[in-house]
Amino acid sequence: MRDLTVTALAMVATVLAFLLGADHVVASAWAPGGAPAWQAAMALLLFAGLSYGSLVYLLARFGHGCRQQGFTSLGRPELDSVYDEHAGPAPRVCVLVPSYKEELRVVRQTLLSAALSEYPAKRIVLLLDDPRGGPGADADALQATRELVAALHARFEQAAQRLERELAGFMFRTAGARAFDAAAEAQRAAGLYEALAAWVEQLAEPQADAAFAHVDDFFNRHIVQAAAHAHRERAAQLRAGRAPTRRELRLEFQRLATLLRMDISAFERKRFDNLSHAPNKAMNLNSYIALLGRALRIEPTAQGELLREVPEEAADFAVPAADYLLTLDADSLVRPDYLLKLTAVMARDERIAVAQTPYSSHPGAPGLLERCAGAQTDIQYLVHQGFTFFGATYWVGANALLRVAALQDIRETVVERGFEVPVFIQDKTVIEDTGSTLDLVRRGWTLHNHPERLAYSATPPDFGALIIQRRRWANGGLIILADLLRYVARPAHGARPGLCELLIRAHYLLSPTLSSLGVALLALLPLDPALASPWLALSALPYLLLYAQDLRRCGYGWRDFVRVYALNLMLVPVNAAGVLQSLRQMLLRRKAAFARTPKVGDRTASPAGHVAAQLSLPALALAGALLAAHHGQWLLSGFAAFNALCLAYGLARFIGVGAACADLKLGAAAWLSRARRGLRQRLQPRRTA
């Protein structure tokens, strides 16, 4: 209750401070000899955008607090009901893991986390998108990944068969009028759980690389050991509790028989010419989703192999149907109770199209940049929880459980290379999950963020990799904004979105643009000193204080707040680059390339243009501080000087002066090489003539 009160007061304080500052700006513009009207309008636009962002954060924080107050985690009896055969068969779940040239350890951990996520009717498919027929190293890596999938399937299959034989033995021993020894059967089931726990512990990741030690440690403790601990707890309950009934024991043996029963396989869409070959995650997923529930035959042609739907008796293979899909990025991990809890949520409301727990970062990152970027991710978890309170949930594609019926409802068809290709998850932008969110809500579907931390994903370990990720995240919001406007103009079932939902959805799409424009206006426009008002600056204070408090709630310290603030400033030009890519796509009507975030131990070089921007930002902030001091605006001068210090600190700690110089040199060499190559191409026709 205290957090809700504080957040509500912070919202009121933000609005009052902005109104007082805006009143000062308007008065200054109307006063004789005052500031020019256009500068006053720009100042109001700037601070309105910043205040808008603060209010949306505070709204989301308020919503998160309300949800936490009324939340009760699902109990074990309700979760175990999925094993009850009298309640009908459990909905079928297919886990899809899109992968492009991922390291073996990354793929292994993700597949194992999905395999250990308890559910009685699931299968796992690695959607291998690696180039076929590539150079030797690529071919070897692709073959190694195929062998890993086959080895994991065989390992689980062998263990599952032993448990299925135990179920058959139990059914034989307790069939008909035979004597039934409940205590002995309970002890037998307990022994099986203990043996299963020991088997699971053998799946732990050997820690070989210091760069990934915190990820391996998290995988071992929170995935492998958590699953083993749950099995041992179950064994202890069976040994110490009352004698179970025949029905309860049957459920235990049925549960044991399904824990490791799953098909783990790989699918390569690039093998088949009539599937999409578009280089992005969305079309990799779409290619497989289109095959669900179909019997298929492989037809060789002169151009390549084709997949044709045929009667089952004539098929080379069949793709089983599914009720739910868990799309899991190849660097993401889910806890052992992820599927049980989210399928139970979906079963309660048949209009939920997407259920998820927004992912958190792996704790204990060794590098300062990875720790601070992870802090931003952890704050976003809180924000997305608040979005659900206001009915403004966005699909976060790293670990979402999808209802297949909802995907079928938004299905479209496009033509690619002369073949009709079904599209369920749109690929108009590189943020396919955000765009598909509005496709779903416009058709009356809802989305849900479950308020428990059950999913975790990797954070880029260096600034070069972070640029690739965050630039991709910032690219597409402006394009999707048109879908939001259509949703407002033609709402689903005649129910218009509420004001809070609209404010939150719009800000989520516009935040990279607003932050980029805000900093550009501050840095480039010569605003009249008469427009300066301490109230405008103070309107951001409640947001900053509560942001710092939320970082502490996520396990970070007060010093981390300054570091995260510095990283936020440094990412403004990165966001601006993503926004420019959106504008370029809107003007040229050509999709942006899907840039994947590298997951490697070595440093990823930063583009030279971004390095130059990071070098110039501290100087611009310092110039602003000196200019404000010259006009006697001491509050603004101090704020700009603090920003300059933060940016200089970020440059030194997050990139490094030596690394920045090396990246500039590398970028200059690449530019010179392209210039020479272009010059040779232009001169070649003249020489031929």
XYZ file of N, CA and C in Angstrom, residues 424-587:
492
model
N 1.844 -15.731 -39.915
C 1.097 -15.631 -38.661
C 1.670 -14.510 -37.802
N 2.995 -14.493 -37.723
C 3.714 -13.464 -36.965
C 4.300 -12.505 -37.996
N 3.865 -11.272 -37.964
C 4.240 -10.356 -39.044
C 5.727 -10.052 -39.028
N 6.291 -9.875 -40.218
C 7.708 -9.525 -40.332
C 7.890 -8.185 -41.037
N 6.878 -7.303 -40.907
C 7.007 -5.973 -41.520
C 8.104 -5.158 -40.855
N 8.386 -5.469 -39.580
C 9.462 -4.792 -38.866
C 10.324 -5.853 -38.190
N 11.456 -5.412 -37.616
C 12.338 -6.353 -36.921
C 11.864 -6.608 -35.495
N 10.847 -5.881 -35.021
C 10.238 -6.173 -33.716
C 8.885 -6.836 -33.982
N 8.962 -8.086 -34.446
C 7.773 -8.792 -34.927
C 6.754 -9.028 -33.822
N 7.232 -9.194 -32.580
C 6.296 -9.450 -31.490
C 5.436 -8.226 -31.195
N 6.032 -7.034 -31.260
C 5.280 -5.803 -31.010
C 4.223 -5.585 -32.085
N 4.597 -5.780 -33.339
C 3.636 -5.592 -34.422
C 2.492 -6.585 -34.359
N 2.792 -7.839 -34.026
C 1.745 -8.851 -33.954
C 0.822 -8.628 -32.761
N 1.298 -7.935 -31.735
C 0.444 -7.607 -30.596
C -0.807 -6.873 -31.058
N -0.626 -5.858 -31.889
C -1.767 -5.057 -32.331
C -2.647 -5.831 -33.306
N -2.069 -6.750 -34.071
C -2.902 -7.624 -34.906
C -3.857 -8.438 -34.039
N -3.361 -8.898 -32.895
C -4.179 -9.715 -32.001
C -5.248 -8.895 -31.288
N -4.871 -7.737 -30.714
C -5.855 -6.977 -29.931
C -6.937 -6.389 -30.840
N -6.605 -6.098 -32.086
C -7.623 -5.593 -33.007
C -8.675 -6.649 -33.321
N -8.344 -7.910 -33.074
C -9.318 -8.986 -33.302
C -9.925 -9.495 -31.996
N -9.760 -8.734 -30.932
C -10.428 -9.059 -29.683
C -9.682 -10.001 -28.759
N -8.423 -10.358 -29.084
C -7.631 -11.214 -28.208
C -6.956 -10.370 -27.126
N -6.602 -10.997 -26.020
C -5.893 -10.308 -24.944
C -4.531 -10.951 -24.730
N -3.672 -10.230 -24.005
C -2.331 -10.720 -23.681
C -2.130 -10.579 -22.177
N -1.280 -11.431 -21.621
C -1.169 -11.506 -20.164
C 0.289 -11.671 -19.757
N 0.746 -10.827 -18.807
C 2.048 -10.992 -18.170
C 1.843 -11.635 -16.804
N 2.421 -12.806 -16.606
C 2.284 -13.503 -15.326
C 3.261 -12.904 -14.316
N 2.790 -12.534 -13.113
C 3.651 -11.795 -12.172
C 4.577 -12.671 -11.335
N 5.375 -13.482 -11.999
C 6.451 -14.222 -11.339
C 7.649 -14.205 -12.277
N 8.840 -14.180 -11.694
C 10.048 -14.217 -12.522
C 10.359 -15.680 -12.848
N 9.992 -16.092 -14.052
C 10.137 -17.488 -14.460
C 10.988 -17.655 -15.712
N 11.432 -16.560 -16.331
C 12.205 -16.647 -17.575
C 13.387 -15.681 -17.507
N 14.494 -16.095 -18.116
C 15.733 -15.311 -18.060
C 16.389 -15.366 -19.426
N 17.064 -14.284 -19.777
C 17.691 -14.224 -21.095
C 19.044 -13.537 -20.990
N 19.868 -13.775 -21.987
C 21.226 -13.239 -21.986
C 21.224 -11.731 -22.219
N 22.218 -11.069 -21.672
C 22.425 -9.631 -21.873
C 23.732 -9.447 -22.631
N 23.777 -8.589 -23.650
C 25.025 -8.383 -24.387
C 26.174 -7.996 -23.455
N 27.343 -8.608 -23.621
C 28.439 -8.369 -22.686
C 29.298 -7.150 -23.002
N 29.120 -6.540 -24.171
C 29.938 -5.376 -24.521
C 29.102 -4.380 -25.312
N 29.632 -3.175 -25.483
C 28.846 -2.092 -26.060
C 28.531 -2.333 -27.533
N 29.439 -2.984 -28.255
C 29.173 -3.261 -29.659
C 27.977 -4.170 -29.843
N 27.896 -5.238 -29.043
C 26.748 -6.136 -29.117
C 25.482 -5.451 -28.631
N 25.614 -4.584 -27.607
C 24.452 -3.872 -27.083
C 23.877 -2.919 -28.130
N 24.739 -2.291 -28.923
C 24.275 -1.402 -29.993
C 23.387 -2.181 -30.970
N 23.823 -3.379 -31.362
C 23.049 -4.178 -32.313
C 21.678 -4.488 -31.745
N 21.644 -4.885 -30.461
C 20.368 -5.251 -29.849
C 19.443 -4.052 -29.703
N 19.948 -2.956 -29.116
C 19.081 -1.824 -28.805
C 18.684 -1.046 -30.062
N 19.532 -1.018 -31.057
C 19.158 -0.375 -32.327
C 18.017 -1.145 -32.989
N 18.072 -2.476 -32.862
C 16.980 -3.296 -33.402
C 15.692 -3.039 -32.635
N 15.779 -2.943 -31.310
C 14.589 -2.692 -30.502
C 13.945 -1.351 -30.832
N 14.763 -0.352 -31.182
C 14.238 0.990 -31.461
C 13.700 1.126 -32.876
N 13.926 0.121 -33.698
C 13.530 0.189 -35.107
C 12.176 -0.480 -35.290
N 11.174 0.295 -35.700
C 9.877 -0.292 -36.017
C 8.702 0.343 -35.313
N 8.947 1.040 -34.197
C 7.846 1.630 -33.448
C 7.029 2.611 -34.264
N 7.695 3.454 -35.033
C 6.974 4.440 -35.852
C 6.125 3.758 -36.922
N 6.624 2.635 -37.444
C 5.872 1.919 -38.478
C 4.622 1.280 -37.880
N 4.766 0.710 -36.691
C 3.648 0.031 -36.031
C 2.633 1.030 -35.496
N 3.032 2.289 -35.327
C 2.112 3.301 -34.806
C 0.842 3.389 -35.657
N 0.974 3.180 -36.950
C -0.208 3.213 -37.818
C -1.208 2.131 -37.427
N -0.713 0.949 -37.014
C -1.613 -0.113 -36.555
C -2.332 0.294 -35.277
N -1.623 1.002 -34.399
C -2.262 1.475 -33.165
C -3.376 2.466 -33.486
N -3.139 3.347 -34.435
C -4.169 4.323 -34.813
C -5.380 3.621 -35.427
N -5.137 2.551 -36.201
C -6.260 1.788 -36.750
C -7.039 1.092 -35.639
N -6.319 0.629 -34.627
C -6.982 -0.007 -33.480
C -7.872 0.994 -32.753
N -7.421 2.234 -32.644
C -8.229 3.269 -31.989
C -9.430 3.626 -32.858
N -9.204 3.733 -34.181
C -10.292 4.129 -35.076
C -11.333 3.028 -35.251
N -10.860 1.752 -35.300
C -11.784 0.627 -35.488
C -11.509 -0.419 -34.418
N -11.947 -0.165 -33.182
C -11.653 -1.075 -32.067
C -12.378 -2.405 -32.209
N -11.819 -3.409 -31.543
C -12.416 -4.747 -31.590
C -13.742 -4.767 -30.859
N -14.763 -5.347 -31.497
C -16.075 -5.536 -30.883
C -16.660 -4.228 -30.353
N -16.303 -3.110 -30.964
C -16.887 -1.832 -30.588
C -16.383 -1.252 -29.285
N -15.423 -1.894 -28.619
C -14.908 -1.400 -27.328
C -13.625 -0.616 -27.570
N -13.697 0.690 -27.406
C -12.516 1.523 -27.635
C -11.514 1.347 -26.498
N -10.218 1.431 -26.809
C -9.217 1.304 -25.743
C -9.341 2.447 -24.747
N -9.082 2.158 -23.472
C -9.115 3.188 -22.442
C -7.971 4.164 -22.594
N -8.076 5.296 -21.906
C -7.058 6.342 -22.020
C -5.703 5.834 -21.567
N -5.663 5.134 -20.430
C -4.379 4.645 -19.924
C -3.764 3.630 -20.888
N -4.593 2.733 -21.427
C -4.075 1.771 -22.396
C -3.480 2.485 -23.607
N -4.186 3.484 -24.104
C -3.711 4.212 -25.277
C -2.412 4.948 -24.980
N -2.342 5.619 -23.822
C -1.124 6.348 -23.456
C 0.069 5.404 -23.353
N -0.153 4.236 -22.740
C 0.945 3.288 -22.553
C 1.370 2.675 -23.882
N 0.403 2.236 -24.679
C 0.752 1.614 -25.965
C 1.479 2.607 -26.874
N 1.004 3.843 -26.910
C 1.638 4.840 -27.771
C 3.050 5.139 -27.301
N 3.231 5.280 -25.995
C 4.575 5.603 -25.502
C 5.552 4.468 -25.765
N 5.096 3.218 -25.646
C 5.969 2.080 -25.909
C 6.519 2.136 -27.337
N 5.687 2.576 -28.276
C 6.114 2.685 -29.669
C 6.947 3.931 -29.927
N 6.659 4.997 -29.189
C 7.273 6.291 -29.479
C 8.473 6.615 -28.604
N 8.725 5.850 -27.550
C 9.766 6.244 -26.589
C 11.146 6.437 -27.227
N 11.613 5.572 -28.165
C 12.916 5.862 -28.785
C 12.907 7.183 -29.546
N 11.790 7.484 -30.229
C 11.698 8.739 -30.980
C 11.673 9.938 -30.041
N 10.893 9.846 -28.967
C 10.780 10.970 -28.031
C 12.105 11.260 -27.348
N 12.810 10.218 -26.918
C 14.097 10.446 -26.248
C 15.121 11.032 -27.216
N 15.114 10.557 -28.452
C 16.072 11.078 -29.440
C 15.784 12.541 -29.758
N 14.506 12.863 -29.983
C 14.148 14.250 -30.273
C 14.444 15.157 -29.089
N 14.178 14.662 -27.873
C 14.406 15.479 -26.690
C 15.854 15.876 -26.540
N 16.747 14.916 -26.700
C 18.169 15.225 -26.567
C 18.630 16.118 -27.713
N 18.110 15.888 -28.923
C 18.485 16.733 -30.060
C 18.058 18.181 -29.831
N 16.842 18.361 -29.310
C 16.372 19.722 -29.031
C 17.220 20.395 -27.956
N 17.554 19.636 -26.933
C 18.379 20.199 -25.866
C 19.763 20.587 -26.369
N 20.320 19.757 -27.252
C 21.695 19.968 -27.687
C 21.822 21.000 -28.798
N 20.833 21.088 -29.680
C 21.004 21.862 -30.898
C 20.229 23.175 -30.934
N 19.093 23.275 -30.238
C 18.281 24.488 -30.347
C 18.747 25.547 -29.360
N 18.943 26.775 -29.829
C 19.370 27.867 -28.938
C 18.166 28.441 -28.183
N 17.717 27.731 -27.155
C 16.554 28.193 -26.412
C 16.885 29.452 -25.612
N 15.968 30.387 -25.607
C 16.142 31.645 -24.878
C 16.274 31.374 -23.383
N 17.212 32.028 -22.681
C 17.369 31.818 -21.236
C 16.098 32.112 -20.446
N 15.251 33.005 -20.967
C 14.035 33.347 -20.230
C 13.089 32.155 -20.097
N 13.285 31.115 -20.933
C 12.393 29.964 -20.876
C 12.769 28.989 -19.768
N 13.966 29.129 -19.212
C 14.419 28.186 -18.191
C 13.540 28.276 -16.953
N 13.093 27.147 -16.478
C 12.281 27.097 -15.266
C 12.697 25.893 -14.447
N 13.025 26.084 -13.179
C 13.396 24.925 -12.352
C 12.271 23.911 -12.235
N 11.017 24.355 -12.380
C 9.896 23.425 -12.260
C 9.896 22.393 -13.389
N 10.333 22.819 -14.577
C 10.385 21.864 -15.681
C 11.413 20.771 -15.402
N 12.559 21.168 -14.846
C 13.578 20.177 -14.504
C 13.115 19.296 -13.348
N 12.440 19.899 -12.373
C 12.002 19.147 -11.196
C 10.862 18.169 -11.514
N 10.196 18.349 -12.662
C 9.108 17.426 -13.007
C 9.618 16.007 -13.216
N 10.910 15.851 -13.505
C 11.483 14.516 -13.693
C 11.976 13.909 -12.388
N 12.012 14.682 -11.315
C 12.598 14.203 -10.068
C 11.852 12.997 -9.479
N 10.489 12.999 -9.408
C 9.807 11.811 -8.863
C 10.135 10.534 -9.635
N 10.196 10.649 -10.956
C 10.540 9.485 -11.776
C 11.938 8.960 -11.433
N 12.914 9.861 -11.343
C 14.288 9.447 -11.081
C 14.424 8.791 -9.710
N 13.767 9.355 -8.707
C 13.864 8.803 -7.353
C 13.236 7.406 -7.279
N 12.069 7.231 -7.899
C 11.414 5.931 -7.843
C 12.118 4.906 -8.731
N 12.718 5.365 -9.812
C 13.522 4.468 -10.651
C 14.686 3.913 -9.832
N 15.334 4.814 -9.061
C 16.441 4.369 -8.213
C 15.957 3.383 -7.154
N 14.796 3.640 -6.584
C 14.245 2.723 -5.587
C 13.921 1.369 -6.207
N 13.389 1.373 -7.430
C 13.059 0.114 -8.095
C 14.313 -0.692 -8.430
N 15.401 -0.013 -8.745
C 16.658 -0.727 -8.960
C 17.080 -1.460 -7.691
N 16.908 -0.818 -6.546
C 17.244 -1.476 -5.278
C 16.340 -2.683 -5.037
N 15.075 -2.563 -5.392
C 14.159 -3.701 -5.241
C 14.578 -4.867 -6.123
N 15.243 -4.579 -7.230
C 15.709 -5.629 -8.141
C 17.086 -6.166 -7.754
N 17.637 -5.685 -6.642
C 18.911 -6.211 -6.168
C 20.122 -5.379 -6.520
N 19.931 -4.154 -6.986
C 21.047 -3.296 -7.348
C 21.239 -2.221 -6.273
N 22.401 -1.545 -6.306
C 22.716 -0.523 -5.318
C 22.479 0.876 -5.853
N 22.623 1.869 -4.940
C 22.430 3.268 -5.345
C 23.471 3.698 -6.371
N 24.680 3.174 -6.257
C 25.702 3.533 -7.254
C 25.325 3.025 -8.637
N 24.619 1.893 -8.670
C 24.182 1.365 -9.964
C 23.204 2.308 -10.654
N 22.467 3.097 -9.868
C 21.533 4.038 -10.485
C 22.277 5.037 -11.363
N 23.387 5.572 -10.861
C 24.169 6.540 -11.647
C 24.726 5.861 -12.893
N 25.176 4.632 -12.751
C 25.723 3.908 -13.899
C 24.645 3.627 -14.939
N 23.481 3.191 -14.475
C 22.380 2.922 -15.408
C 21.923 4.217 -16.067
N 21.902 5.307 -15.310
C 21.548 6.612 -15.880
C 22.533 6.988 -16.984
N 23.828 6.760 -16.735
C 24.843 7.059 -17.755
C 24.626 6.204 -18.995
N 24.307 4.922 -18.799
C 24.074 4.048 -19.944
C 22.841 4.484 -20.727
N 21.800 4.924 -20.027
C 20.607 5.440 -20.717
C 20.957 6.618 -21.616
N 21.801 7.526 -21.110
C 22.221 8.672 -21.926
C 23.006 8.207 -23.150
N 23.890 7.238 -22.951
C 24.716 6.764 -24.062
C 23.893 6.058 -25.134
N 22.757 5.496 -24.745
C 21.943 4.758 -25.709
C 21.026 5.661 -26.524
N 20.985 6.963 -26.206
C 20.119 7.870 -26.968
C 20.500 7.890 -28.452
N 21.784 8.067 -28.824
C 22.092 8.020 -30.264
C 21.867 6.648 -30.883
N 21.967 5.591 -30.096
C 21.670 4.247 -30.604
C 20.184 4.146 -30.937
N 19.337 4.641 -30.021
C 17.898 4.667 -30.303
C 17.598 5.523 -31.529
N 18.304 6.647 -31.637
C 18.090 7.530 -32.788
C 18.417 6.807 -34.094
N 19.466 5.976 -34.069
C 19.812 5.215 -35.275
C 18.700 4.241 -35.637
N 18.091 3.610 -34.630
C 16.969 2.717 -34.900
C 15.778 3.459 -35.467
N 15.499 4.656 -34.930
C 14.394 5.472 -35.442
C 14.650 5.868 -36.891
N 15.886 6.228 -37.203
C 16.226 6.596 -38.586
C 16.036 5.412 -39.534
N 16.327 4.207 -39.053
C 16.093 3.027 -39.888
C 14.595 2.846 -40.161
N 13.766 3.156 -39.150
C 12.311 3.094 -39.362
C 11.878 4.099 -40.416
N 12.382 5.336 -40.300
C 12.029 6.367 -41.279
C 12.492 5.980 -42.675
N 13.675 5.380 -42.741
C 14.192 4.944 -44.039
C 13.280 3.875 -44.640
N 12.830 2.937 -43.816
C 11.930 1.895 -44.320
C 10.610 2.493 -44.769
N 10.094 3.484 -44.029
C 8.827 4.107 -44.398
C 8.944 4.856 -45.724
N 10.100 5.488 -45.955
C 10.285 6.262 -47.182
C 10.573 5.368 -48.386
